[in-house]
Coordinates of C-alpha atoms and ligand atoms in Angstrom, one line a residue:
M26 CA 88.6 6.7 89.9
S27 CA 86.4 6.5 92.6
P28 CA 82.0 6.0 90.6
L29 CA 81.7 8.8 91.9
S30 CA 84.7 11.7 90.4
A31 CA 84.0 9.7 87.1
D32 CA 79.3 10.9 87.6
S33 CA 81.2 14.2 87.8
Q34 CA 81.5 14.4 84.2
L35 CA 78.8 16.2 81.9
G36 CA 77.1 13.4 80.6
V37 CA 75.1 13.5 77.3
A38 CA 71.3 11.9 77.2
R39 CA 69.4 13.0 73.6
T40 CA 67.3 11.2 74.0
V41 CA 64.6 10.0 77.0
K42 CA 65.5 6.6 77.8
A43 CA 69.4 7.7 78.2
L44 CA 68.5 10.7 80.0
R45 CA 66.0 8.1 82.3
A46 CA 69.0 5.6 82.8
R47 CA 70.4 8.3 84.8
V48 CA 68.1 10.0 86.6
D49 CA 66.8 6.8 87.6
A50 CA 70.1 5.3 88.7
W51 CA 70.3 8.3 91.3
R52 CA 67.3 7.9 92.7
S53 CA 67.1 4.6 93.1
S54 CA 70.5 5.9 95.3
G55 CA 68.2 7.9 97.1
Q56 CA 69.3 10.9 95.0
S57 CA 67.9 14.6 94.8
V58 CA 67.5 15.3 91.5
G59 CA 67.6 19.3 89.8
F60 CA 66.7 20.8 86.9
V61 CA 67.1 23.5 85.2
P62 CA 65.8 23.7 81.0
T63 CA 66.5 25.8 78.7
M64 CA 66.8 27.2 74.6
G65 CA 70.6 26.7 75.3
A66 CA 73.2 29.7 74.1
L67 CA 74.4 29.8 77.8
H68 CA 74.6 32.5 79.8
D69 CA 75.3 32.6 83.2
G70 CA 72.1 34.0 84.3
H71 CA 71.2 29.9 83.1
L72 CA 74.5 29.1 84.7
S73 CA 73.4 31.1 87.9
L74 CA 70.1 28.5 87.8
V75 CA 71.7 25.0 87.8
R76 CA 74.4 26.1 90.2
M77 CA 70.8 27.2 92.9
A78 CA 70.2 23.3 91.4
A79 CA 73.1 21.5 92.2
R80 CA 73.2 22.9 96.1
L81 CA 68.5 22.3 96.2
S82 CA 69.6 18.7 95.4
D83 CA 72.1 16.3 94.8
R84 CA 72.3 16.1 90.9
T85 CA 72.0 18.4 87.7
V86 CA 70.3 18.1 84.6
A87 CA 69.9 21.2 82.8
S88 CA 67.7 21.0 78.9
I89 CA 69.4 22.5 76.1
F90 CA 66.1 22.3 73.8
V91 CA 64.9 24.8 71.4
N92 CA 60.9 24.3 72.1
P93 CA 59.7 25.7 68.2
T94 CA 55.9 25.3 69.9
Q95 CA 56.5 28.7 71.5
F96 CA 57.7 31.1 68.5
A97 CA 55.3 32.0 66.2
P98 CA 56.0 31.9 62.9
H99 CA 57.1 35.8 62.2
E100 CA 59.5 34.8 64.7
D101 CA 62.6 34.2 65.6
F102 CA 63.4 30.8 66.0
S103 CA 65.9 29.5 63.1
S104 CA 68.2 32.5 64.3
Y105 CA 67.7 31.5 67.2
P106 CA 71.2 31.2 68.6
R107 CA 72.3 27.7 68.4
N108 CA 76.6 26.8 70.5
E109 CA 75.7 23.4 71.5
A110 CA 80.1 22.9 71.6
Q111 CA 80.0 25.9 74.8
D112 CA 76.9 25.1 75.5
L113 CA 78.0 21.7 77.1
E114 CA 81.2 23.1 78.7
K115 CA 79.4 26.1 80.2
L116 CA 78.0 23.5 82.0
Q117 CA 80.3 20.6 82.7
S118 CA 81.9 24.3 84.7
S119 CA 79.1 25.0 86.6
G120 CA 78.0 21.7 88.6
C121 CA 75.8 20.6 86.2
H122 CA 75.8 16.5 85.9
L123 CA 74.3 15.7 82.7
A124 CA 72.8 17.6 79.5
Y125 CA 69.5 16.3 78.3
A126 CA 69.6 18.1 74.3
P127 CA 66.6 15.9 72.4
P128 CA 66.0 16.3 68.7
P129 CA 62.6 17.8 67.7
E130 CA 61.8 14.7 66.8
Q131 CA 62.2 13.7 70.4
M132 CA 59.5 16.0 72.0
Y133 CA 57.1 15.9 68.9
P134 CA 57.2 12.4 67.4
P135 CA 54.9 11.7 64.6
G136 CA 51.3 11.7 65.9
F137 CA 52.0 14.7 68.6
Q138 CA 48.4 16.6 69.5
T139 CA 48.6 17.2 73.2
S140 CA 48.7 20.6 74.7
I141 CA 48.5 22.3 78.0
K142 CA 46.4 25.9 78.1
V143 CA 47.2 28.0 81.5
E144 CA 44.3 29.8 81.5
A145 CA 44.0 33.4 83.6
V146 CA 47.9 34.0 84.4
S147 CA 48.7 33.0 80.6
Q148 CA 46.7 36.1 79.5
G149 CA 48.2 39.7 79.3
L150 CA 51.5 40.4 79.5
C151 CA 53.8 38.4 77.7
G152 CA 50.5 36.6 76.3
E153 CA 48.8 39.2 75.1
S154 CA 51.4 39.8 72.1
R155 CA 52.9 36.7 72.0
P156 CA 49.4 34.2 72.5
H157 CA 50.9 30.9 70.9
F158 CA 53.8 31.7 73.9
F159 CA 52.7 29.7 76.6
G160 CA 50.3 27.3 75.9
G161 CA 53.5 26.4 73.7
V162 CA 56.2 26.2 77.0
A163 CA 53.9 24.9 79.6
T164 CA 53.5 22.2 77.3
V165 CA 57.3 21.3 76.7
V166 CA 57.8 22.0 80.5
C167 CA 54.8 19.0 81.5
K168 CA 56.9 17.1 79.2
L169 CA 60.6 18.3 79.7
L170 CA 59.9 16.8 83.7
N171 CA 57.5 13.7 82.8
Q172 CA 61.0 12.9 81.6
V173 CA 63.2 14.2 83.9
R174 CA 60.7 13.3 87.2
P175 CA 63.1 16.0 88.6
T176 CA 62.6 16.6 93.0
V177 CA 63.6 20.2 92.4
A178 CA 63.5 22.9 88.7
V179 CA 64.0 26.0 88.8
F180 CA 63.5 29.2 86.2
G181 CA 64.6 32.8 86.1
E182 CA 62.3 35.5 87.6
K183 CA 63.5 36.8 84.8
D184 CA 60.6 35.1 82.9
F185 CA 57.9 36.3 86.2
Q186 CA 54.9 36.2 83.9
Q187 CA 56.6 32.2 82.7
L188 CA 57.3 31.4 86.4
L189 CA 54.3 32.4 87.6
V190 CA 51.9 29.9 85.4
I191 CA 54.8 26.7 85.5
K192 CA 54.0 27.0 89.5
R193 CA 50.0 26.9 88.7
M194 CA 51.0 23.8 86.2
V195 CA 52.4 22.4 88.3
R196 CA 49.9 23.0 91.2
D197 CA 46.7 22.4 89.4
L198 CA 47.9 19.1 87.5
D199 CA 49.6 17.3 90.1
M200 CA 53.7 17.4 89.2
P201 CA 55.5 16.0 91.8
V202 CA 58.2 18.6 91.6
E203 CA 59.1 21.6 93.3
I204 CA 59.6 25.2 91.5
V205 CA 61.9 27.6 92.8
G206 CA 62.2 30.6 91.4
A207 CA 66.2 32.5 91.4
P208 CA 66.6 36.3 91.2
I209 CA 68.3 37.8 87.6
V210 CA 71.5 38.2 86.2
R211 CA 72.1 41.5 84.6
E212 CA 74.9 42.7 82.7
A213 CA 77.1 45.9 84.7
D214 CA 75.3 48.1 83.6
G215 CA 72.0 46.6 85.0
L216 CA 70.5 44.6 81.2
A217 CA 69.0 41.6 82.7
M218 CA 70.9 39.2 80.7
S219 CA 69.2 37.6 77.5
S220 CA 70.6 35.4 74.9
R221 CA 68.2 37.9 72.8
N222 CA 71.1 39.7 73.7
A223 CA 73.7 39.2 70.6
Y224 CA 71.1 40.5 68.6
L225 CA 71.2 44.3 69.5
S226 CA 74.3 46.8 67.6
T227 CA 75.9 49.1 69.3
D228 CA 73.5 51.8 69.7
E229 CA 70.5 49.4 70.2
R230 CA 72.7 47.7 73.2
A231 CA 73.8 51.6 75.1
T232 CA 69.2 52.4 74.4
A233 CA 68.2 48.2 76.5
G234 CA 71.3 49.3 79.8
K235 CA 68.3 52.3 79.5
L236 CA 65.5 49.7 80.2
N237 CA 66.1 48.8 84.0
K238 CA 67.3 51.9 85.3
I239 CA 63.3 53.1 83.8
I240 CA 62.1 50.1 86.1
S241 CA 63.8 50.3 88.5
S242 CA 63.5 54.4 88.9
M243 CA 59.0 53.6 88.2
A244 CA 58.9 50.4 91.4
D245 CA 61.1 53.7 93.8
R246 CA 58.8 56.0 93.0
L247 CA 55.9 53.5 93.7
S248 CA 57.5 52.6 96.7
E249 CA 57.4 55.8 97.7
G250 CA 53.4 56.2 97.4
A251 CA 53.1 57.7 94.0
D252 CA 50.0 57.2 91.8
A253 CA 50.3 54.5 89.9
S254 CA 49.4 56.6 86.2
D255 CA 51.4 59.4 86.8
V256 CA 54.7 56.8 86.7
L257 CA 53.3 54.8 84.0
N258 CA 52.6 58.2 82.5
D259 CA 56.3 59.1 83.1
G260 CA 58.0 55.8 82.3
R261 CA 56.3 55.5 79.5
M262 CA 57.7 59.3 78.8
A263 CA 61.2 58.1 79.6
L264 CA 60.8 55.1 77.3
E265 CA 60.0 57.1 74.6
S266 CA 63.1 59.3 74.8
A267 CA 65.5 56.2 76.0
G268 CA 65.0 55.8 72.4
V269 CA 63.0 52.7 72.9
S270 CA 60.6 51.8 68.8
R271 CA 57.8 50.2 70.5
V272 CA 56.7 49.3 73.0
D273 CA 55.2 46.2 73.8
Y274 CA 53.7 46.4 77.6
L275 CA 55.1 48.9 80.4
E276 CA 53.2 47.6 83.4
I277 CA 52.0 47.0 86.9
R278 CA 51.1 44.0 88.9
S279 CA 50.2 41.9 92.0
E280 CA 53.0 39.9 91.6
T281 CA 50.8 36.6 93.2
D282 CA 48.2 37.0 90.4
L283 CA 48.8 38.7 87.7
T284 CA 46.6 41.7 88.6
P285 CA 47.2 44.6 87.0
V286 CA 46.9 47.9 89.8
L287 CA 46.2 51.9 87.0
Y288 CA 46.2 54.0 90.0
G289 CA 46.3 54.9 92.6
P290 CA 49.4 54.1 95.5
I291 CA 50.2 50.4 95.6
D292 CA 49.3 48.9 98.8
P293 CA 51.3 47.7 100.9
A294 CA 49.9 44.8 101.6
I295 CA 50.2 43.5 97.9
P296 CA 53.5 42.7 96.4
A297 CA 53.5 44.1 93.0
R298 CA 56.1 44.4 90.1
V299 CA 56.8 46.6 87.0
F300 CA 56.6 44.9 83.8
I301 CA 58.3 45.8 80.3
A302 CA 58.7 44.3 77.0
A303 CA 60.0 46.5 74.5
I304 CA 60.9 46.1 71.3
V305 CA 64.3 47.6 70.4
G306 CA 65.2 48.1 66.9
K307 CA 64.2 44.6 65.6
T308 CA 64.6 42.5 69.6
R309 CA 61.8 42.2 71.9
L310 CA 63.4 42.7 75.3
I311 CA 61.5 41.1 79.0
D312 CA 62.2 42.6 82.9
N313 CA 60.5 43.2 85.2
W314 CA 61.5 44.7 88.9
P315 CA 59.7 44.1 92.5
V316 CA 58.2 47.5 94.7
R317 CA 60.0 47.7 97.7
R318 CA 57.9 47.2 100.8
A319 CA 58.6 49.6 103.1
Ligands
AMP19 P1 65.9 30.2 77.9 O1 66.8 29.4 77.8 O2 65.8 32.5 77.7 O3 64.3 29.9 78.0 O4 66.5 30.8 79.8 C1 65.6 29.4 80.8 C2 65.6 29.8 81.6 O5 66.6 30.8 82.6 C3 63.8 30.6 81.9 O6 63.7 30.2 83.8 C4 64.6 32.7 82.3 O7 64.1 32.9 83.4 C5 65.9 31.7 82.8 N1 66.8 33.1 82.1 C6 67.1 33.3 81.5 N2 67.9 34.8 81.2 C7 68.2 34.7 82.9 C8 68.7 36.1 83.8 N3 68.7 37.2 83.3 N4 68.0 35.7 85.1 C9 67.9 35.1 85.5 N5 67.3 33.7 85.3 C10 67.8 34.2 83.8

């Protein structure tokens, strides 16, 4: 067996020391390293990120860590789906070389007291109803990037605001990594894949499948020059008749700095997206859709 084929087996590291031993060996032999942070319960959306990282670099690392600091006490940290054995099989067959699955005390040892706050871009949208969320995300991603020290890290556009928060943090803190966004992977009916889709009952799943159709038709109308406030009103009514329990937000925002568009036709010079967070049954789902530009 050649050294390369031995190394094509997925390794698993649980400590920073074990992780660094593998990654440093790759880096010192001149190989680039791609990284995909996840919370596990992996689906094809996550795996598309792993495949993209594998195309962009010589070696690929994916982390599996359900980060307690991005959940509020009333949220689903303890019930969040966990299935490490299956996740490792999926990573192995997607071309990942190393899974990093640290226990909580490896990430947050006793005495831990540092946090990262990315200001403006963390506000509004998910930052409004989950005020703790982006602080937890930025801090854990900063730690993971420092631990792995990848050349490139891939994040999904499914969590578009998160992608902008991470890009801002990396720029502001001069972190030596390239952040790449990857397109949203969807189920056959267009529902954005999410580990939380597993919570949906059959009826809720049918309602969830309508969210993407509502925001994509809103984006179509906007690209045809419709007034943003009309489109938002019609979108809210469509969500109500689709049977969502509650709309957390439905907004049109610039995709560069998240400036809201409240009324009037979209400025074709500014790329914009429709953003949604809706509660279906008890499950909070998010999605977004780009407004096509002429
Ligand atoms: P999570 O495990 O939910 O924290 O997600 C880990 C990464 O996978 C994040 O960068 C997400 O944006 C990305 N991701 C989750 N779902 C999808 C999807 N349906 N399509 C593309 N990327 C996704």
